[in-house]
Amino acid sequence: MDRFTIEARVGSGGMGDIYRGIDRETNQVVAIKLLRPTASPSERTRFAREIAILADLRHPNIVQYVGHGTWQDGRLFFAMEWLDGVDLEERMQHAPLTVQESLALVRRAADALGAAHERGIVHRDIKPSNLFLVGGEIEQAKLLDFGIARSRQATRPATRTGMLLGTPGYI
């Protein structure tokens, strides 16, 4: 897609790789999540569901959707706002949160989850690496990664009976 250009790979997730890129329409830095070329049909379905869910959500404590499409090589992708900072997991490796920081973080995460729930979306993977602190600030926390989220609009289950999705220590 000509709207976005990739600058560098910055990470990876369960179904794809994350890149820093540029939105040529706005000249803004974006995060581009690109589905892996080896993705299974069920992963393609989950990735498309993640795109639809994120595109439908607007909240100051949820990473903002920018656009999506098919990359030049035929893989699905979507672009989100670029966030500078650290995730909660990294932040907690340096120092524990104070009581005040913990309460502020829970408030922001609950606000984000409440907005998602109002739209019929259950995140299903709340963990420190999915809470991003923009500028390292608790007050700027954003919820990330709706890859295994469930929407009430889904016509069929995202998982088979007995199949486990999520991070075991946080389920």
PDB file of C-alpha atoms in Angstrom:
ATOM      1  CA  MET A   1       0.000   0.000   0.000  1.00  0.00           C
ATOM      2  CA  ASP A   2       1.452   3.366  -0.993  1.00  0.00           C
ATOM      3  CA  ARG A   3       0.060   5.304   1.973  1.00  0.00           C
ATOM      4  CA  PHE A   4       2.514   3.794   4.480  1.00  0.00           C
ATOM      5  CA  THR A   5       6.246   3.200   4.311  1.00  0.00           C
ATOM      6  CA  ILE A   6       8.234   1.016   6.674  1.00  0.00           C
ATOM      7  CA  GLU A   7      11.355   2.415   8.329  1.00  0.00           C
ATOM      8  CA  ALA A   8      12.414  -0.325  10.765  1.00  0.00           C
ATOM      9  CA  ARG A   9      11.246  -3.501  12.496  1.00  0.00           C
ATOM     10  CA  VAL A  10      10.714  -2.763  16.193  1.00  0.00           C
ATOM     11  CA  GLY A  11       9.135  -5.931  17.584  1.00  0.00           C
ATOM     12  CA  SER A  12       6.913  -8.908  17.067  1.00  0.00           C
ATOM     13  CA  GLY A  13       3.666 -10.260  18.420  1.00  0.00           C
ATOM     14  CA  GLY A  14       1.741 -13.490  18.281  1.00  0.00           C
ATOM     15  CA  MET A  15       0.648 -13.159  14.654  1.00  0.00           C
ATOM     16  CA  GLY A  16       2.851 -10.508  13.134  1.00  0.00           C
ATOM     17  CA  ASP A  17       5.742  -8.134  13.251  1.00  0.00           C
ATOM     18  CA  ILE A  18       5.622  -4.497  14.315  1.00  0.00           C
ATOM     19  CA  TYR A  19       7.369  -1.792  12.311  1.00  0.00           C
ATOM     20  CA  ARG A  20       7.946   1.907  12.706  1.00  0.00           C
ATOM     21  CA  GLY A  21       6.660   3.637   9.596  1.00  0.00           C
ATOM     22  CA  ILE A  22       5.418   6.868   8.081  1.00  0.00           C
ATOM     23  CA  ASP A  23       1.869   7.720   7.039  1.00  0.00           C
ATOM     24  CA  ARG A  24       2.430   9.626   3.794  1.00  0.00           C
ATOM     25  CA  GLU A  25      -1.009  11.257   4.020  1.00  0.00           C
ATOM     26  CA  THR A  26      -0.248  12.955   7.327  1.00  0.00           C
ATOM     27  CA  ASN A  27       3.553  12.649   7.481  1.00  0.00           C
ATOM     28  CA  GLN A  28       3.099  11.170  10.988  1.00  0.00           C
ATOM     29  CA  VAL A  29       5.087   8.314  12.466  1.00  0.00           C
ATOM     30  CA  VAL A  30       2.946   5.172  12.856  1.00  0.00           C
ATOM     31  CA  ALA A  31       3.271   1.631  14.127  1.00  0.00           C
ATOM     32  CA  ILE A  32       2.516  -0.915  11.410  1.00  0.00           C
ATOM     33  CA  LYS A  33       1.512  -4.454  12.381  1.00  0.00           C
ATOM     34  CA  LEU A  34       2.099  -6.799   9.443  1.00  0.00           C
ATOM     35  CA  LEU A  35       0.773 -10.365   9.453  1.00  0.00           C
ATOM     36  CA  ARG A  36       3.487 -13.009   9.153  1.00  0.00           C
ATOM     37  CA  PRO A  37       3.731 -14.662   5.717  1.00  0.00           C
ATOM     38  CA  THR A  38       3.392 -18.087   7.382  1.00  0.00           C
ATOM     39  CA  ALA A  39       0.093 -17.187   9.076  1.00  0.00           C
ATOM     40  CA  SER A  40      -2.526 -19.918   9.130  1.00  0.00           C
ATOM     41  CA  PRO A  41      -6.083 -19.296   7.908  1.00  0.00           C
ATOM     42  CA  SER A  42      -7.274 -19.014  11.525  1.00  0.00           C
ATOM     43  CA  GLU A  43      -4.543 -16.463  12.268  1.00  0.00           C
ATOM     44  CA  ARG A  44      -5.605 -14.462   9.203  1.00  0.00           C
ATOM     45  CA  THR A  45      -9.172 -14.499  10.532  1.00  0.00           C
ATOM     46  CA  ARG A  46      -8.049 -13.380  14.010  1.00  0.00           C
ATOM     47  CA  PHE A  47      -5.851 -10.653  12.493  1.00  0.00           C
ATOM     48  CA  ALA A  48      -8.781  -9.348  10.414  1.00  0.00           C
ATOM     49  CA  ARG A  49     -10.939  -9.409  13.574  1.00  0.00           C
ATOM     50  CA  GLU A  50      -8.274  -7.402  15.441  1.00  0.00           C
ATOM     51  CA  ILE A  51      -8.325  -4.794  12.670  1.00  0.00           C
ATOM     52  CA  ALA A  52     -12.122  -4.511  12.792  1.00  0.00           C
ATOM     53  CA  ILE A  53     -12.170  -4.256  16.577  1.00  0.00           C
ATOM     54  CA  LEU A  54      -9.452  -1.623  16.807  1.00  0.00           C
ATOM     55  CA  ALA A  55     -10.980   0.407  13.962  1.00  0.00           C
ATOM     56  CA  ASP A  56     -14.225   0.568  15.954  1.00  0.00           C
ATOM     57  CA  LEU A  57     -12.661   1.780  19.212  1.00  0.00           C
ATOM     58  CA  ARG A  58     -11.936   5.409  20.065  1.00  0.00           C
ATOM     59  CA  HIS A  59     -10.715   6.184  23.564  1.00  0.00           C
ATOM     60  CA  PRO A  60      -7.768   8.191  24.926  1.00  0.00           C
ATOM     61  CA  ASN A  61      -6.474   5.108  26.774  1.00  0.00           C
ATOM     62  CA  ILE A  62      -6.628   2.745  23.772  1.00  0.00           C
ATOM     63  CA  VAL A  63      -4.010   2.838  21.017  1.00  0.00           C
ATOM     64  CA  GLN A  64      -5.570   4.632  18.038  1.00  0.00           C
ATOM     65  CA  TYR A  65      -6.232   2.899  14.728  1.00  0.00           C
ATOM     66  CA  VAL A  66      -4.934   4.793  11.666  1.00  0.00           C
ATOM     67  CA  GLY A  67      -5.623   2.558   8.654  1.00  0.00           C
ATOM     68  CA  HIS A  68      -5.342  -0.937   7.215  1.00  0.00           C
ATOM     69  CA  GLY A  69      -5.069  -2.834   3.983  1.00  0.00           C
ATOM     70  CA  THR A  70      -3.043  -5.376   2.082  1.00  0.00           C
ATOM     71  CA  TRP A  71       0.711  -4.890   1.833  1.00  0.00           C
ATOM     72  CA  GLN A  72       2.518  -5.110  -1.516  1.00  0.00           C
ATOM     73  CA  ASP A  73       3.273  -8.797  -0.900  1.00  0.00           C
ATOM     74  CA  GLY A  74      -0.386  -9.637  -0.185  1.00  0.00           C
ATOM     75  CA  ARG A  75      -0.214  -9.741   3.632  1.00  0.00           C
ATOM     76  CA  LEU A  76      -2.772  -7.982   5.804  1.00  0.00           C
ATOM     77  CA  PHE A  77      -1.570  -5.040   7.869  1.00  0.00           C
ATOM     78  CA  PHE A  78      -2.870  -2.217   9.977  1.00  0.00           C
ATOM     79  CA  ALA A  79      -1.371   1.031  11.188  1.00  0.00           C
ATOM     80  CA  MET A  80      -1.761   2.559  14.638  1.00  0.00           C
ATOM     81  CA  GLU A  81      -0.540   5.714  16.287  1.00  0.00           C
ATOM     82  CA  TRP A  82       3.151   5.568  17.169  1.00  0.00           C
ATOM     83  CA  LEU A  83       3.768   5.553  20.906  1.00  0.00           C
ATOM     84  CA  ASP A  84       7.088   6.557  22.495  1.00  0.00           C
ATOM     85  CA  GLY A  85       7.653   5.226  25.988  1.00  0.00           C
ATOM     86  CA  VAL A  86       7.722   1.839  27.717  1.00  0.00           C
ATOM     87  CA  ASP A  87       5.244  -0.886  28.467  1.00  0.00           C
ATOM     88  CA  LEU A  88       4.304  -1.581  32.067  1.00  0.00           C
ATOM     89  CA  GLU A  89       6.364  -4.774  32.127  1.00  0.00           C
ATOM     90  CA  GLU A  90       9.547  -2.849  31.288  1.00  0.00           C
ATOM     91  CA  ARG A  91       8.663  -0.055  33.722  1.00  0.00           C
ATOM     92  CA  MET A  92       8.174  -2.520  36.575  1.00  0.00           C
ATOM     93  CA  GLN A  93      11.624  -4.036  35.975  1.00  0.00           C
ATOM     94  CA  HIS A  94      13.164  -0.717  37.062  1.00  0.00           C
ATOM     95  CA  ALA A  95      10.994   0.151  40.053  1.00  0.00           C
ATOM     96  CA  PRO A  96       7.707  -0.922  41.609  1.00  0.00           C
ATOM     97  CA  LEU A  97       4.664   1.282  41.205  1.00  0.00           C
ATOM     98  CA  THR A  98       3.619   3.426  44.136  1.00  0.00           C
ATOM     99  CA  VAL A  99       0.114   3.063  45.507  1.00  0.00           C
ATOM    100  CA  GLN A 100      -0.866   6.323  43.779  1.00  0.00           C
ATOM    101  CA  GLU A 101       0.597   5.142  40.442  1.00  0.00           C
ATOM    102  CA  SER A 102      -1.153   1.786  40.785  1.00  0.00           C
ATOM    103  CA  LEU A 103      -4.514   3.449  41.396  1.00  0.00           C
ATOM    104  CA  ALA A 104      -4.013   5.850  38.470  1.00  0.00           C
ATOM    105  CA  LEU A 105      -3.071   2.968  36.171  1.00  0.00           C
ATOM    106  CA  VAL A 106      -6.035   0.840  37.217  1.00  0.00           C
ATOM    107  CA  ARG A 107      -8.338   3.816  36.621  1.00  0.00           C
ATOM    108  CA  ARG A 108      -7.034   4.337  33.082  1.00  0.00           C
ATOM    109  CA  ALA A 109      -7.077   0.635  32.234  1.00  0.00           C
ATOM    110  CA  ALA A 110     -10.618   0.307  33.614  1.00  0.00           C
ATOM    111  CA  ASP A 111     -11.739   3.316  31.559  1.00  0.00           C
ATOM    112  CA  ALA A 112     -10.278   1.728  28.412  1.00  0.00           C
ATOM    113  CA  LEU A 113     -11.819  -1.667  29.160  1.00  0.00           C
ATOM    114  CA  GLY A 114     -15.162  -0.023  29.977  1.00  0.00           C
ATOM    115  CA  ALA A 115     -15.153   1.736  26.596  1.00  0.00           C
ATOM    116  CA  ALA A 116     -14.387  -1.572  24.880  1.00  0.00           C
ATOM    117  CA  HIS A 117     -17.095  -3.381  26.850  1.00  0.00           C
ATOM    118  CA  GLU A 118     -19.644  -0.720  25.860  1.00  0.00           C
ATOM    119  CA  ARG A 119     -18.885  -1.708  22.246  1.00  0.00           C
ATOM    120  CA  GLY A 120     -19.275  -5.407  23.071  1.00  0.00           C
ATOM    121  CA  ILE A 121     -15.538  -6.152  23.071  1.00  0.00           C
ATOM    122  CA  VAL A 122     -13.700  -8.220  25.684  1.00  0.00           C
ATOM    123  CA  HIS A 123      -9.897  -7.807  25.472  1.00  0.00           C
ATOM    124  CA  ARG A 124      -8.976 -11.219  26.983  1.00  0.00           C
ATOM    125  CA  ASP A 125      -5.223 -10.534  27.320  1.00  0.00           C
ATOM    126  CA  ILE A 126      -4.669  -7.868  29.974  1.00  0.00           C
ATOM    127  CA  LYS A 127      -1.042  -8.040  31.094  1.00  0.00           C
ATOM    128  CA  PRO A 128       1.803  -5.584  31.741  1.00  0.00           C
ATOM    129  CA  SER A 129       3.206  -5.799  28.205  1.00  0.00           C
ATOM    130  CA  ASN A 130      -0.200  -4.741  26.807  1.00  0.00           C
ATOM    131  CA  LEU A 131      -0.343  -1.559  28.882  1.00  0.00           C
ATOM    132  CA  PHE A 132       1.897   1.085  27.328  1.00  0.00           C
ATOM    133  CA  LEU A 133       3.050   4.156  29.214  1.00  0.00           C
ATOM    134  CA  VAL A 134       3.470   6.984  26.719  1.00  0.00           C
ATOM    135  CA  GLY A 135       6.500   8.990  27.758  1.00  0.00           C
ATOM    136  CA  GLY A 136       6.863   6.547  30.656  1.00  0.00           C
ATOM    137  CA  GLU A 137       3.926   8.276  32.361  1.00  0.00           C
ATOM    138  CA  ILE A 138       1.193   6.319  34.150  1.00  0.00           C
ATOM    139  CA  GLU A 139      -1.229   9.153  33.324  1.00  0.00           C
ATOM    140  CA  GLN A 140      -0.680   8.417  29.618  1.00  0.00           C
ATOM    141  CA  ALA A 141      -1.356   4.651  29.757  1.00  0.00           C
ATOM    142  CA  LYS A 142      -2.761   3.039  26.608  1.00  0.00           C
ATOM    143  CA  LEU A 143      -4.221  -0.437  26.144  1.00  0.00           C
ATOM    144  CA  LEU A 144      -2.649  -2.406  23.265  1.00  0.00           C
ATOM    145  CA  ASP A 145      -3.091  -5.678  21.381  1.00  0.00           C
ATOM    146  CA  PHE A 146      -6.639  -6.746  20.653  1.00  0.00           C
ATOM    147  CA  GLY A 147      -5.384  -9.867  18.844  1.00  0.00           C
ATOM    148  CA  ILE A 148      -7.452 -12.318  20.875  1.00  0.00           C
ATOM    149  CA  ALA A 149     -10.286  -9.967  21.808  1.00  0.00           C
ATOM    150  CA  ARG A 150     -13.829 -11.232  21.487  1.00  0.00           C
ATOM    151  CA  SER A 151     -16.645  -9.192  19.988  1.00  0.00           C
ATOM    152  CA  ARG A 152     -20.333  -9.836  20.538  1.00  0.00           C
ATOM    153  CA  GLN A 153     -20.754  -9.255  16.793  1.00  0.00           C
ATOM    154  CA  ALA A 154     -18.679 -12.368  16.047  1.00  0.00           C
ATOM    155  CA  THR A 155     -20.748 -14.909  14.159  1.00  0.00           C
ATOM    156  CA  ARG A 156     -18.611 -17.822  15.299  1.00  0.00           C
ATOM    157  CA  PRO A 157     -16.335 -18.423  18.273  1.00  0.00           C
ATOM    158  CA  ALA A 158     -12.730 -17.241  18.024  1.00  0.00           C
ATOM    159  CA  THR A 159     -11.513 -20.423  19.696  1.00  0.00           C
ATOM    160  CA  ARG A 160     -12.424 -24.092  19.739  1.00  0.00           C
ATOM    161  CA  THR A 161     -13.777 -25.639  22.922  1.00  0.00           C
ATOM    162  CA  GLY A 162     -10.836 -26.504  25.144  1.00  0.00           C
ATOM    163  CA  MET A 163      -8.423 -24.247  23.244  1.00  0.00           C
ATOM    164  CA  LEU A 164      -6.475 -21.801  25.391  1.00  0.00           C
ATOM    165  CA  LEU A 165      -5.649 -18.322  24.098  1.00  0.00           C
ATOM    166  CA  GLY A 166      -3.902 -15.741  26.194  1.00  0.00           C
ATOM    167  CA  THR A 167      -0.950 -15.504  28.508  1.00  0.00           C
ATOM    168  CA  PRO A 168      -1.192 -18.271  31.124  1.00  0.00           C
ATOM    169  CA  GLY A 169       0.072 -16.177  34.049  1.00  0.00           C
ATOM    170  CA  TYR A 170      -2.584 -13.505  33.350  1.00  0.00           C
ATOM    171  CA  ILE A 171      -5.646 -15.499  32.266  1.00  0.00           C
TER     172      ILE A 171
END
